[in-house]
Structures are given as C-alpha cells and as structure tokens.
Amino acid sequence: MIPSLCLWTRRKRDELPLVSGHIRYSIPEEMKKGSLIGNVAQDLGLDLKRLRSGRARIVSGESIQYTELKADKGTLVVNERIDREQLCGDVTPCSFSFEIILENPMELHQVTVEITDINDHSPVFKRNRINFEISEGAVIGVRFALNSAEDQDVGVNGLKEYFLTENENFILKQNSNADGKKYAEMVLQKPLDRETNPSLSLKLIAVDGGTPQRSGTVNIDITVLDVNDNAPVFNQSVYKATVLENSPKDTYVITVNASDADHGSNGVVTYHFSDLDSSLLNVFTINEETGIISIKDQGGLTDLSKVIIEVTDVNDNAPTISVMSFTSPVSEDSPPGTTIGIINVKDLDSEENSPFKIKSNLRNYYTLVTDTVLDREGVSDYNITVVATDSGLPPLSVRRTFHLKVSDVNDNAPVFLQSVYNTFITENNSPGLSVLTLRAKDPDENQNARVSYILEETNVGGSPISDFVSVNAESGVVHAVRSFDYEQIKELLFVVKAQDGGSPPLSSNVTVKILIQDQNDNPPQVLYPVQTGGSVVAEMVPRSADVGYLVTKVVAVDVDSGQNAWLSYKLQKATDRALFEVGLQNGEIRTIRQVSDKDAVKQRLTVIVEDNGQPSRSATVIVNVAVADSFPEVLSEFTDFTHDKEYKDNLTFYLVLALAVVSFLFITCLVVIISVKIYRWRQSRILYQSKLPVIPYYPPRYSDTLGTGTLPHVYNYEVCRTTDSRKSDCKFGRAGSQNVLIMEPSSTGTMQRIQSDRNILDEPDSPLEKNNTLVYICSVLSP
C-alpha cells in the first residue's frame, strides 16, 4: 500500500545533482520476519541495476533495524518483529522513517513505514478481584465505582464496552471521562437481603472492538453486611491499671475487651479515646487490638468504658531545701525550742517510693516489712540496703544489702496476639489439614504461664463445632476434621479459649473465622427446558419467522460461586446448524436465517452448558423445535415420532426374544440327537462283544415221534434279532450236506415272527426229514 509518492531534484552551485524522493508504506504490526513491505525499485522508478551499481543501502538512526533492503530484488522486507505498542504506545498514527542512499550519482530517498494496529492485546484489569462490603440497608440507586480495564490496542481494537453478569440486584452503567476513557459503575436496583444471600459473586467483563473480539474479566465479591442492631459491650465498666513513671515508649499498660453480637463488619469493633485530656494525647496511644475509654464498631454504634491509670512513682528526683527564714546570731540565753530558722524540704517524688519500710518493735530490733503490693511482672527481684547510723560526732554507720526475689502467683490471664483470627481454606480439603496456628502469651512464669488451647462448644448448622475443626491443646494448631463443602458451609465462626495452668486457672477467648473458598466441583443444572422421559416437549416456530426470532431460552444454574458459576452456552448438535444459534451468555436460541418451507418440521438441538471453572464442567440438554404454522401438524409429526419409536423398541425386543428361543431349541435338538447316537453306538458294541451262544427254539405244536420226523403243514418260526442290525434278512436255504436253516439279518433290526404255510414235506431234502432237528444260525452284522 503506497499512500503517497513524491520525487524532486535539487542542485547547488558546484555540486553534483542530488535526487530525492519520499515514499510511504502502511503495514500491520507483528508481521513475520522476511514479509514483504513494498517494491522500492518499482515505486521509485529505479532499475535493479541502478540499485546494485549505486550500492543502495538503508540509513537509520534507530538502534533496531526493523526493515531490510533486498537490492537484488528491489524489495523492502521486515527484518525484526514490530510491536506497535512498544514502538509508539498510545500515539496514533504510529510510524518510523529511514533513508535509502544510492551513490554515483548520489540519491537520497526517504521511506516512512506506518504501523497499523492489530487486535493482539486483551483488555486487562489491574486487579483480578474487587471486594465490596455493602449494607443490606443500602438504598436503591446507590452507585459503586468499578476498576477500569486497560487495552494497549488503539482505535477499533481498543476497549469498547463492559458487561456485568446477570443478577437480580445490580445493573451496569457505562460512562466516559473527558479524555474518552470508558469506565463502569454498578448501580443497586433491588435491595439486598443478607439472610437470603449473605454474599454475591459477579463478573465484570471488558471487551474490545477487534476481530476476533478479545475480553478481560475481573471477579466482584460482594459481602452483604447485617443491619447494625447490636452495640458492642465492654466486659468491664471500669478498668484499672498501674504504670511506672519514666516508662519507655510502647510500654504495655492494659488491654480492654468488647464484643458485638452482630455478624460481619457490624461485629468488628475498633477502639479509640474519647474526651482525653489534651495533655495526655501525646502520652497514651490506642489501636484496634488494645482499646481504652471509647469503643466504636463499623456499624456506627458505640459503648463507653472508664479506664483509670495509676502512675507509680520511682525515686528519680533528689530532695530540694529552701530556706524560708534564718536568724543569726542567736542569743546564748535563748531557751530550748527557740526558732532559729524555717526551711522547706520538697521532693517531686511521692512520699513513699519504696515498697519496703523498717519498723521498730523492740529496743535494738527492727522489722523489714512490705509497704505496697508487689508485682512480679513489673519487678521480679529487689536489692534492699539497710543503713544503721549512730548519733556520735562524727556519726558512724554500717550498711547491709539483702537480695529479695518475688515469687509468681497466677494473676495474669493468657493474651492472644490478635483479637480476631481470619483465614481461608479451599473446599474439598483433606481431613486433618492444618488451617492456622493460634498464639497466646502469659506474663506469669512456670506452670502459671503454661497455656492450653480449648475449643469452645458451639453449633454450626445443628452439628457441634468439634465435627468440623479441632485445636491442638499444646501448640494451638487448628485442624480441619473433615472435608468442607462450600455449597453447604461458607464460613465457620467459633471461639477458642486459652487457659493457663495456674490454680485457679485464668483464661481469655479469641474469635476464629474460617472462610471456605469455592472449587468447581458441581456441573451446571438445566432448569428449562425440562427433560421428560415419556413425552416429547417441543418449541413451536412459525414458518414466517424472521431472522433473530426467539425460539426459547435455556435456563441453567450452577451452585458453585464466582468464576465457577459463570455459564456459557454452545450449540453442540443440530438437525440444521444453519437455522439456529445459541447466545453464548444468555442461552437464547434464535433463528439466524429466514425459515423456509423446505425446512423439516422436526428440529432437534443439543445445547451444552459449560461453566468457567478449571477444569470446566458441563451439562447437555436436548431442545425439540417444531417448524410449523398449526398445532395439528406438529401433533401428528411428533405423535408419529413417538409411535415409531415405541414400535421400533417393541420390534427390537421381539426379534431378540425370537432369536433366543430359536437358539435354545436348536441347541436342545442337537444335544438330543448326539445323545441318541451315543446310546445306540454303546448298545451295539455291547452285543457285538458279548459272544453269547444261540439257544434253539422249537416251534409250538412240534412233536418228535420216535424220530419219525413228522411236522404239521402249518409251522411257525420265531426269530430273535439284534436291534442295531440294519441289513438282517431271513432266508430259507438248503445245503446238500448241511441240513440247516440259515438266518441273516434284515434291515428292520427288530424282533420278527415269520409264519409260513409252506409244506416242506414235499421237499425231499428237507432237513426235518433227515435229522428231525432245527438249527438256527443267527448272524449279526455290525453297522
């Protein structure tokens, strides 16, 4: 692209002509190295031979050579990566210039390359989380300023607009500053209810105008504060403390304690002075952990408690003597008791600056006694010096020093290092996980300073707190007893008592707050359309529907919170993808072209709902759409669909059942046939191997009359035959030398009875006539 091209010549006296030209190119940023910018030779009207003979080269004052001249081709190419944001920042238009020099004769051509922006940066928020604490009593219309996003791109690729995830309580208002920079405000449109929703998690999305569009996201966590209907209460109406004068800075004086029955920020108390004498403002300080006089919580209610601080004197001032009156000289006859002078002795210290004194009970016996209450935590031991002085001149004295140790009594309760402990734990944690460590100190010593930590019994959701957490009595480490579920418990609030080992024991309490952080452990749940098993629910679209017609809306929720509950909708499958689309953020199903008569009546869409967790979870829903103008047409189509489906289901069932029955009968028959075959084969083998003799059987009505050999004309033969013989037969035969009846197996293989009316007496060679003996010869043929 060449926006402009200028050529001119210039000559000075006694100089060779200098030819100059100016050419301008425009390219997008981030082009690859070696990409073509333009044909310099062609644009300047130069020959390639001239470029080579003139030793054409690029002269630039920049440290980075972004371009390279290919003299052999006459082209200008990218030499280094060009980042418009790094080169020019917010300045538009963005360009850089250099010169191309040729020699013999000298030519100088200026080249300007304009870098156009591409959408290579997404809007970015400086913070990834915005926290608000809003009272449930906030009025409608109150505004909350939101952090602005920054986009390094410019023009149409820069920041375009903001979006706020759908919710019932807040809407988004977008404005622009005087310099055109866009910013957003969150406006309350529906009152908050802490009892219904103690916290809200929203997302602010900033999008640019580039293609493809880029976006940036920031999480908005809103904690709904309880209405402040409980004032903080001190555990004492009057506090008394004692402190030594000349005590160094930050010396501990006393700790006051108050509690508030409200929740959240209404239950957090802060301490400050009220009506403190101006002379003491530079002496005492107070902070949120240690408070005196006045207490004020974040809800606005206060309570007062009086603190009396007694300053204990130390002997840091020498006595001073002032002579008020003195008479000199004095008459020698002045009587005893005459006043000579009046002096004044002052000591800025208190009259009694020692906790001990000496009392005389008997002559020359003295008692050393305590004069004040001792405090081991203030002074643990004393060096007491007793000086005895006589009244002589000069007076003589002697001194004796005693070392006295003060033993401890349990007069101090353990004190926690913090008034409230706050910590976080991610849900689905491992049981036994260490959550935090509590620390309490006791200024006493030995057994009186041994601190034990005790979990105060309270109920959370009807269960004792010991079912959720435990506290190590020695170390103060708080452990999670079980795995937490953010959807059931969002926070744990309990009290831990620190108790020393004195007798009687002293103790103090501290509040521990554990916030459960959400994980993406729940998939989205589709509320609409409702998925039914027996009936088909369809959305109806008229054939006259135009582009953008709203068919239906998929409604889904995710019980997770924050980013894990941000849902997106996508069209996974469709009968006709060119007809419908699904809104990415709102789940609305709309037409993307004009509905025609050629479109099928029955349209089936599969929509996937996906959350924004890591890893993401999803759910699918099937949406049936009927493209028709009348209800009967829809009813008939979807009734046939249901009937066909039921018919196909029944047909499949009966086909499977028939196949099973036929298979069973086939296998049964096969088993029976094989069994019969085996049985017959075994029987035949038994008879064949038995070799039993044949017992002749004489027919009835047969008589042997003295060997005369007479038989009636009617005679009978009974033959016993094997059951497995398939080729048996019965034959009458005669043999010249053997008078026998030969029996052969027949094909029936059964017991046969043969009756014949043949008169064998007519046969001269009848065996009965010769031997009067009937012999049966049975032969068995194996199959």
Coordinates of C-alpha atoms in Angstrom, one line a residue, residues 282-757:
N282 CA 1.0 12.5 73.5
V283 CA 1.3 10.0 76.4
F284 CA -1.1 7.2 75.6
T285 CA -2.0 5.6 72.3
I286 CA -4.6 3.0 71.3
N287 CA -5.1 0.8 68.3
E288 CA -7.6 -1.8 67.1
E289 CA -6.3 -4.5 69.3
T290 CA -5.9 -2.6 72.6
G291 CA -8.6 0.0 73.4
I292 CA -9.4 2.4 76.2
I293 CA -12.4 4.6 77.1
S294 CA -14.4 4.6 73.9
I295 CA -15.3 1.8 71.6
K296 CA -16.9 2.2 68.1
D297 CA -17.7 -0.5 65.6
Q298 CA -18.1 -0.2 61.8
G299 CA -21.9 -0.2 62.1
G300 CA -21.9 3.1 63.9
L301 CA -23.0 2.0 67.5
T302 CA -20.7 2.7 70.4
D303 CA -20.1 1.8 74.1
L304 CA -18.0 3.5 76.7
S305 CA -15.9 2.2 79.5
K306 CA -13.8 4.1 82.0
V307 CA -10.1 3.4 82.4
I308 CA -8.2 4.5 85.5
I309 CA -4.4 4.5 85.0
E310 CA -2.4 5.0 88.2
V311 CA 1.2 6.2 87.7
T312 CA 3.6 4.6 90.2
D313 CA 6.4 6.9 91.4
V314 CA 10.1 6.0 91.1
N315 CA 12.8 7.8 93.0
D316 CA 14.2 9.9 90.2
N317 CA 14.2 13.3 91.9
A318 CA 16.5 14.5 94.7
P319 CA 15.0 16.4 97.6
T320 CA 15.4 20.3 97.5
I321 CA 15.8 22.5 100.5
S322 CA 14.6 26.1 100.6
V323 CA 15.4 28.5 103.5
M324 CA 12.3 30.4 104.3
S325 CA 13.7 32.3 107.3
F326 CA 17.0 32.2 109.3
T327 CA 18.1 34.2 112.4
S328 CA 21.7 34.8 113.0
P329 CA 23.2 35.5 115.5
V330 CA 21.2 33.9 118.3
S331 CA 21.5 34.9 121.9
E332 CA 23.2 32.4 124.0
D333 CA 20.5 32.6 126.6
S334 CA 17.9 31.6 124.1
P335 CA 15.7 28.9 125.7
P336 CA 15.5 25.4 124.2
G337 CA 13.0 25.3 121.4
T338 CA 13.8 28.8 120.1
T339 CA 13.1 29.0 116.4
I340 CA 16.3 29.8 114.6
G341 CA 15.0 29.3 111.0
I342 CA 12.3 28.0 108.8
I343 CA 13.3 25.7 105.9
N344 CA 11.2 23.9 103.3
V345 CA 12.1 20.5 102.0
K346 CA 10.5 19.2 98.8
D347 CA 10.8 16.0 96.8
L348 CA 9.0 15.8 93.5
D349 CA 8.7 12.1 94.0
S350 CA 5.9 10.7 96.1
E351 CA 6.4 10.4 99.8
E352 CA 6.7 6.6 99.6
N353 CA 8.9 5.4 96.7
S354 CA 10.0 2.1 98.2
P355 CA 7.8 -0.9 98.6
F356 CA 9.5 -1.7 101.9
K357 CA 9.9 0.0 105.3
I358 CA 11.5 -0.6 108.7
K359 CA 9.5 -0.8 111.8
S360 CA 10.9 -0.9 115.4
N361 CA 9.1 -3.2 117.7
L362 CA 11.7 -3.7 120.5
R363 CA 14.8 -1.8 121.5
N364 CA 17.5 -2.5 119.1
Y365 CA 15.2 -4.8 117.0
Y366 CA 13.8 -3.7 113.6
T367 CA 11.4 -5.3 111.3
L368 CA 11.6 -5.1 107.4
V369 CA 8.1 -5.2 106.0
T370 CA 6.4 -4.5 102.6
D371 CA 4.7 -1.2 102.3
T372 CA 2.9 -1.7 98.9
V373 CA 1.6 -4.6 96.8
L374 CA 4.3 -6.3 94.9
D375 CA 4.0 -7.2 91.2
R376 CA 6.5 -9.8 89.9
E377 CA 5.7 -9.0 86.3
G378 CA 6.8 -5.4 87.0
V379 CA 9.8 -6.1 89.2
S380 CA 10.9 -9.6 89.8
D381 CA 13.6 -9.0 92.4
Y382 CA 14.9 -6.3 94.7
N383 CA 18.2 -5.3 96.3
I384 CA 17.4 -3.8 99.7
T385 CA 20.1 -1.8 101.5
V386 CA 19.7 -1.1 105.3
V387 CA 21.9 1.6 106.7
A388 CA 22.4 2.0 110.5
T389 CA 23.8 5.4 111.7
D390 CA 24.6 6.4 115.3
S391 CA 24.4 9.9 116.7
G392 CA 28.0 10.4 117.5
L393 CA 30.3 13.0 116.2
P394 CA 31.3 12.2 113.6
P395 CA 28.5 9.7 113.1
L396 CA 29.4 6.2 112.2
S397 CA 27.3 3.9 110.0
V398 CA 27.1 0.4 108.7
R399 CA 25.1 -0.9 105.8
R400 CA 23.8 -4.4 104.8
T401 CA 22.3 -5.4 101.5
F402 CA 19.6 -8.0 101.1
H403 CA 18.6 -9.7 97.7
L404 CA 14.8 -10.4 97.6
K405 CA 13.1 -12.4 94.9
V406 CA 9.4 -12.1 94.2
S407 CA 7.6 -15.4 93.6
D408 CA 4.9 -15.7 91.0
V409 CA 1.2 -16.1 91.6
N410 CA -1.4 -16.7 88.8
D411 CA -2.6 -13.1 88.4
N412 CA -2.4 -12.7 84.6
A413 CA -4.6 -14.4 82.1
P414 CA -3.2 -15.5 78.7
V415 CA -3.4 -12.8 76.0
F416 CA -3.8 -13.7 72.3
L417 CA -1.6 -11.9 69.8
Q418 CA -4.7 -11.0 67.7
S419 CA -8.2 -10.1 68.8
V420 CA -9.7 -11.9 65.8
Y421 CA -8.1 -14.6 63.5
N422 CA -9.2 -14.8 59.9
T423 CA -8.1 -17.4 57.4
F424 CA -9.2 -19.2 54.2
I425 CA -9.4 -22.8 53.2
T426 CA -10.4 -24.3 49.9
E427 CA -13.3 -26.8 49.9
N428 CA -12.8 -30.5 49.3
N429 CA -9.8 -30.3 51.6
S430 CA -8.1 -33.4 53.1
P431 CA -9.3 -34.2 56.7
G432 CA -6.6 -33.3 59.2
L433 CA -5.3 -30.3 57.2
S434 CA -3.6 -27.6 59.3
V435 CA -5.6 -24.4 58.9
L436 CA -3.8 -21.9 61.1
T437 CA -1.9 -21.6 64.4
L438 CA -3.1 -19.6 67.4
R439 CA -0.7 -17.9 69.8
A440 CA -1.3 -16.6 73.3
K441 CA 1.2 -15.3 75.8
D442 CA 1.1 -15.3 79.6
P443 CA 3.4 -13.0 81.5
D444 CA 3.4 -15.3 84.5
E445 CA 6.1 -18.0 84.8
N446 CA 6.4 -21.8 85.1
Q447 CA 3.1 -23.6 85.5
N448 CA 1.2 -20.4 85.7
A449 CA 2.4 -19.5 82.2
R450 CA 1.7 -22.8 80.6
V451 CA -1.1 -22.2 78.0
S452 CA -3.6 -24.8 76.9
Y453 CA -6.0 -24.1 74.0
I454 CA -9.6 -25.3 74.3
L455 CA -12.3 -25.2 71.6
E456 CA -15.4 -23.7 73.0
E457 CA -18.5 -25.8 72.2
T458 CA -20.9 -24.2 69.7
N459 CA -23.2 -25.5 67.0
V460 CA -22.8 -25.0 63.2
G461 CA -25.9 -26.0 61.2
G462 CA -27.1 -28.2 64.1
S463 CA -23.8 -30.0 64.5
P464 CA -21.2 -29.3 67.1
I465 CA -18.2 -27.3 66.0
S466 CA -15.9 -30.3 67.0
D467 CA -17.3 -32.1 64.0
F468 CA -15.6 -29.5 61.8
V469 CA -12.4 -28.4 63.4
S470 CA -10.1 -29.4 66.3
V471 CA -7.5 -27.4 68.2
N472 CA -4.2 -28.9 69.5
A473 CA -4.2 -28.2 73.2
E474 CA -0.4 -27.7 73.3
S475 CA 0.5 -26.0 70.0
G476 CA -2.7 -24.1 69.3
V477 CA -2.8 -25.5 65.7
V478 CA -6.3 -25.6 64.2
H479 CA -7.0 -28.7 62.1
A480 CA -9.9 -29.4 59.7
V481 CA -11.7 -32.6 61.0
R482 CA -13.4 -33.3 57.7
S483 CA -13.7 -32.1 54.1
F484 CA -15.7 -28.9 53.7
D485 CA -18.3 -28.2 51.1
Y486 CA -18.7 -24.6 50.1
E487 CA -22.3 -25.2 48.9
Q488 CA -23.2 -26.3 52.4
I489 CA -20.9 -24.2 54.6
K490 CA -19.4 -20.9 53.5
E491 CA -17.8 -19.9 56.8
L492 CA -17.0 -21.2 60.2
L493 CA -17.1 -18.9 63.3
F494 CA -16.0 -20.3 66.6
V495 CA -14.3 -19.3 69.8
V496 CA -11.0 -20.8 71.2
K497 CA -10.1 -20.3 74.9
A498 CA -6.5 -20.0 76.1
Q499 CA -6.2 -21.2 79.7
D500 CA -3.1 -21.2 81.9
G501 CA -2.0 -23.9 84.3
G502 CA -2.4 -21.9 87.5
S503 CA -4.7 -22.5 90.4
P504 CA -7.3 -21.3 89.9
P505 CA -6.7 -21.2 86.1
L506 CA -7.2 -17.9 84.2
S507 CA -8.3 -17.7 80.6
S508 CA -9.2 -15.5 77.7
N509 CA -11.1 -16.0 74.5
V510 CA -10.5 -15.3 70.8
T511 CA -12.8 -15.5 67.8
V512 CA -11.6 -17.5 64.8
K513 CA -13.3 -17.1 61.4
I514 CA -12.5 -19.6 58.6
L515 CA -13.9 -18.7 55.1
I516 CA -14.5 -21.6 52.8
Q517 CA -13.3 -21.0 49.2
D518 CA -15.2 -22.5 46.3
Q519 CA -13.9 -25.1 43.9
N520 CA -15.5 -26.1 40.6
D521 CA -17.0 -29.4 41.9
N522 CA -20.6 -29.0 40.6
P523 CA -21.7 -29.2 37.0
P524 CA -24.4 -26.8 35.7
Q525 CA -28.0 -27.8 36.3
V526 CA -30.6 -27.2 33.5
L527 CA -33.9 -25.8 34.8
Y528 CA -35.5 -25.2 31.4
P529 CA -36.4 -26.9 29.1
V530 CA -37.4 -29.7 31.5
Q531 CA -36.2 -33.1 30.2
T532 CA -39.1 -35.7 30.4
G533 CA -38.7 -39.4 29.7
G534 CA -42.1 -40.3 28.3
S535 CA -43.3 -37.3 26.4
V536 CA -41.8 -35.0 23.8
V537 CA -41.8 -31.3 24.6
A538 CA -41.2 -29.1 21.5
E539 CA -40.9 -25.3 21.0
M540 CA -43.0 -24.1 18.0
V541 CA -41.6 -21.8 15.4
P542 CA -43.8 -20.4 12.6
R543 CA -42.6 -20.7 9.1
S544 CA -43.0 -16.9 8.8
A545 CA -40.3 -16.4 11.5
D546 CA -37.7 -13.8 10.5
V547 CA -34.0 -13.7 11.3
G548 CA -33.4 -13.4 15.0
Y549 CA -36.7 -14.9 16.1
L550 CA -36.5 -16.0 19.7
V551 CA -37.3 -19.7 19.8
T552 CA -36.7 -20.4 23.5
K553 CA -34.2 -19.9 26.2
V554 CA -32.1 -22.5 28.0
V555 CA -32.0 -21.7 31.7
A556 CA -29.3 -23.3 33.9
V557 CA -27.7 -22.6 37.2
D558 CA -24.5 -23.6 38.9
V559 CA -24.5 -24.0 42.7
D560 CA -20.8 -23.0 42.7
S561 CA -19.9 -19.4 43.1
G562 CA -17.7 -16.8 41.4
Q563 CA -15.9 -17.7 38.2
N564 CA -17.0 -21.4 38.7
A565 CA -20.7 -20.3 38.3
W566 CA -20.2 -18.3 35.2
L567 CA -22.1 -20.2 32.5
S568 CA -21.7 -20.2 28.7
Y569 CA -24.0 -21.9 26.2
K570 CA -23.0 -23.6 22.9
L571 CA -24.8 -25.4 20.2
Q572 CA -23.3 -28.9 20.1
K573 CA -25.6 -30.7 17.5
A574 CA -28.5 -29.6 15.4
T575 CA -30.6 -31.0 12.6
D576 CA -29.9 -27.9 10.7
R577 CA -26.9 -25.8 12.0
A578 CA -27.6 -23.1 9.5
L579 CA -31.0 -22.3 11.0
F580 CA -30.4 -21.8 14.8
E581 CA -27.8 -20.3 17.1
V582 CA -27.4 -20.1 20.9
G583 CA -26.4 -17.0 22.8
L584 CA -23.1 -17.5 24.5
Q585 CA -24.0 -15.7 27.7
N586 CA -27.8 -15.8 27.9
G587 CA -28.7 -19.2 26.4
E588 CA -31.2 -17.7 24.0
I589 CA -32.0 -19.9 20.9
R590 CA -32.7 -17.7 17.9
T591 CA -33.0 -18.2 14.1
I592 CA -30.1 -17.0 12.0
R593 CA -31.9 -17.0 8.7
Q594 CA -35.4 -16.9 7.3
V595 CA -37.4 -20.0 7.9
S596 CA -38.4 -21.7 4.6
D597 CA -41.0 -24.3 3.5
K598 CA -38.1 -26.7 2.8
D599 CA -37.1 -26.8 6.5
A600 CA -38.1 -30.0 8.3
V601 CA -40.9 -29.8 10.8
K602 CA -38.9 -31.7 13.5
Q603 CA -35.7 -30.0 14.5
R604 CA -33.5 -31.5 17.3
L605 CA -30.9 -29.2 19.0
T606 CA -28.4 -30.4 21.5
V607 CA -27.1 -27.5 23.7
I608 CA -24.1 -27.8 26.0
V609 CA -23.9 -25.6 29.1
E610 CA -20.4 -25.1 30.4
D611 CA -19.1 -23.3 33.4
N612 CA -15.9 -21.2 33.6
G613 CA -14.1 -23.3 36.3
Q614 CA -10.7 -25.0 35.9
P615 CA -11.3 -27.7 34.8
S616 CA -14.7 -26.8 33.4
R617 CA -17.8 -28.9 33.9
S618 CA -20.8 -29.1 31.6
A619 CA -24.3 -30.4 31.1
T620 CA -26.3 -31.0 27.9
V621 CA -29.9 -30.5 27.1
I622 CA -32.0 -31.6 24.1
V623 CA -34.4 -29.0 22.7
N624 CA -37.1 -30.2 20.2
V625 CA -38.2 -27.5 17.9
A626 CA -41.3 -27.8 15.6
V627 CA -41.3 -25.6 12.5
A628 CA -45.0 -25.4 11.6
D629 CA -47.8 -22.9 11.5
S630 CA -50.5 -25.1 13.0
F631 CA -50.7 -27.2 16.1
P632 CA -52.3 -30.3 14.4
E633 CA -49.3 -30.6 12.1
V634 CA -47.0 -30.5 15.0
L635 CA -49.1 -33.0 16.9
S636 CA -49.2 -35.5 14.0
E637 CA -45.5 -35.3 13.4
F638 CA -44.4 -35.8 17.0
T639 CA -47.1 -38.4 17.6
D640 CA -45.7 -40.4 14.7
F641 CA -42.3 -39.9 16.1
T642 CA -43.4 -41.3 19.4
H643 CA -45.3 -44.2 17.8
D644 CA -42.4 -45.1 15.5
K645 CA -40.0 -45.0 18.4
E646 CA -42.3 -47.3 20.5
Y647 CA -42.8 -49.6 17.5
K648 CA -39.0 -49.9 16.9
D649 CA -38.4 -50.6 20.5
N650 CA -41.0 -53.4 20.6
L651 CA -39.8 -54.8 17.3
T652 CA -36.3 -55.0 18.6
F653 CA -37.4 -56.7 21.8
Y654 CA -39.4 -59.4 19.9
L655 CA -36.6 -60.0 17.4
V656 CA -34.1 -60.6 20.3
L657 CA -36.6 -62.8 22.1
A658 CA -37.2 -64.9 18.9
L659 CA -33.5 -65.3 18.3
A660 CA -33.0 -66.5 21.8
V661 CA -35.9 -69.1 21.6
V662 CA -34.6 -70.5 18.2
S663 CA -31.1 -70.7 19.5
F664 CA -32.3 -72.6 22.6
L665 CA -34.4 -75.1 20.5
F666 CA -31.5 -75.7 18.1
I667 CA -29.1 -76.4 20.9
T668 CA -31.6 -78.7 22.6
C669 CA -32.2 -80.8 19.5
L670 CA -28.6 -81.0 18.8
V671 CA -27.9 -82.3 22.3
V672 CA -30.8 -84.9 22.0
I673 CA -29.5 -86.2 18.6
I674 CA -26.0 -86.6 19.8
S675 CA -27.2 -88.4 23.0
V676 CA -29.3 -90.9 21.0
K677 CA -26.4 -91.6 18.6
I678 CA -24.0 -92.2 21.5
Y679 CA -26.6 -94.5 23.2
R680 CA -27.1 -96.7 20.1
W681 CA -23.4 -97.0 19.5
R682 CA -22.8 -98.2 23.0
Q683 CA -25.6 -100.8 22.8
S684 CA -24.2 -102.2 19.5
R685 CA -20.7 -102.5 20.9
I686 CA -22.0 -104.4 24.0
L687 CA -23.9 -107.0 21.9
Y688 CA -21.1 -107.4 19.4
Q689 CA -18.5 -108.2 22.1
S690 CA -20.7 -110.5 24.3
K691 CA -20.3 -113.7 22.1
L692 CA -23.3 -115.5 23.7
P693 CA -24.5 -118.9 22.4
V694 CA -27.7 -119.2 20.3
I695 CA -30.4 -121.2 22.1
P696 CA -32.6 -123.0 19.6
Y697 CA -36.3 -122.5 19.9
Y698 CA -38.7 -125.2 18.9
P699 CA -42.0 -124.0 17.5
P700 CA -45.1 -125.0 19.2
R701 CA -47.2 -127.9 18.0
Y702 CA -43.9 -129.6 17.1
S703 CA -43.6 -133.3 18.2
D704 CA -40.8 -135.7 17.7
T705 CA -42.4 -139.1 17.3
L706 CA -39.7 -141.6 17.8
G707 CA -37.6 -140.0 15.3
T708 CA -40.1 -140.5 12.6
G709 CA -39.7 -136.8 11.6
T710 CA -43.2 -135.7 11.2
L711 CA -44.4 -131.9 11.2
P712 CA -47.7 -130.4 10.6
H713 CA -48.3 -128.5 7.4
V714 CA -48.5 -125.2 9.4
Y715 CA -45.3 -124.4 11.2
N716 CA -44.0 -121.3 12.9
Y717 CA -40.6 -119.6 13.2
E718 CA -39.7 -117.1 15.8
V719 CA -36.5 -115.2 15.3
C720 CA -34.7 -113.1 17.9
R721 CA -32.6 -110.4 16.2
T722 CA -30.4 -107.5 17.3
T723 CA -31.8 -104.0 17.5
D724 CA -28.9 -102.4 15.8
S725 CA -28.7 -104.6 12.7
R726 CA -29.6 -102.7 9.6
K727 CA -29.0 -105.5 6.9
S728 CA -30.7 -108.5 8.5
D729 CA -32.8 -110.9 6.5
C730 CA -34.5 -114.2 6.7
K731 CA -33.9 -116.8 4.0
F732 CA -34.8 -120.4 3.5
G733 CA -32.0 -122.4 2.1
R734 CA -30.9 -125.9 1.7
A735 CA -27.5 -127.4 1.6
G736 CA -26.5 -130.8 0.4
S737 CA -24.6 -131.9 3.4
Q738 CA -25.9 -129.4 5.9
N739 CA -29.4 -129.7 7.0
V740 CA -29.7 -126.2 8.5
L741 CA -31.9 -123.1 8.2
I742 CA -29.7 -120.0 7.5
M743 CA -30.9 -116.8 9.1
E744 CA -29.4 -113.5 8.0
P745 CA -30.0 -110.0 9.5
S746 CA -32.7 -107.9 7.9
S747 CA -33.0 -104.2 7.6
T748 CA -35.6 -103.8 10.3
G749 CA -33.4 -104.8 13.3
T750 CA -36.4 -105.8 15.4
M751 CA -37.9 -109.0 16.8
Q752 CA -39.8 -110.7 13.9
R753 CA -42.1 -113.6 13.8
I754 CA -42.3 -115.5 10.5
Q755 CA -45.2 -117.7 9.7
S756 CA -45.3 -119.9 6.6
D757 CA -47.9 -122.2 5.2

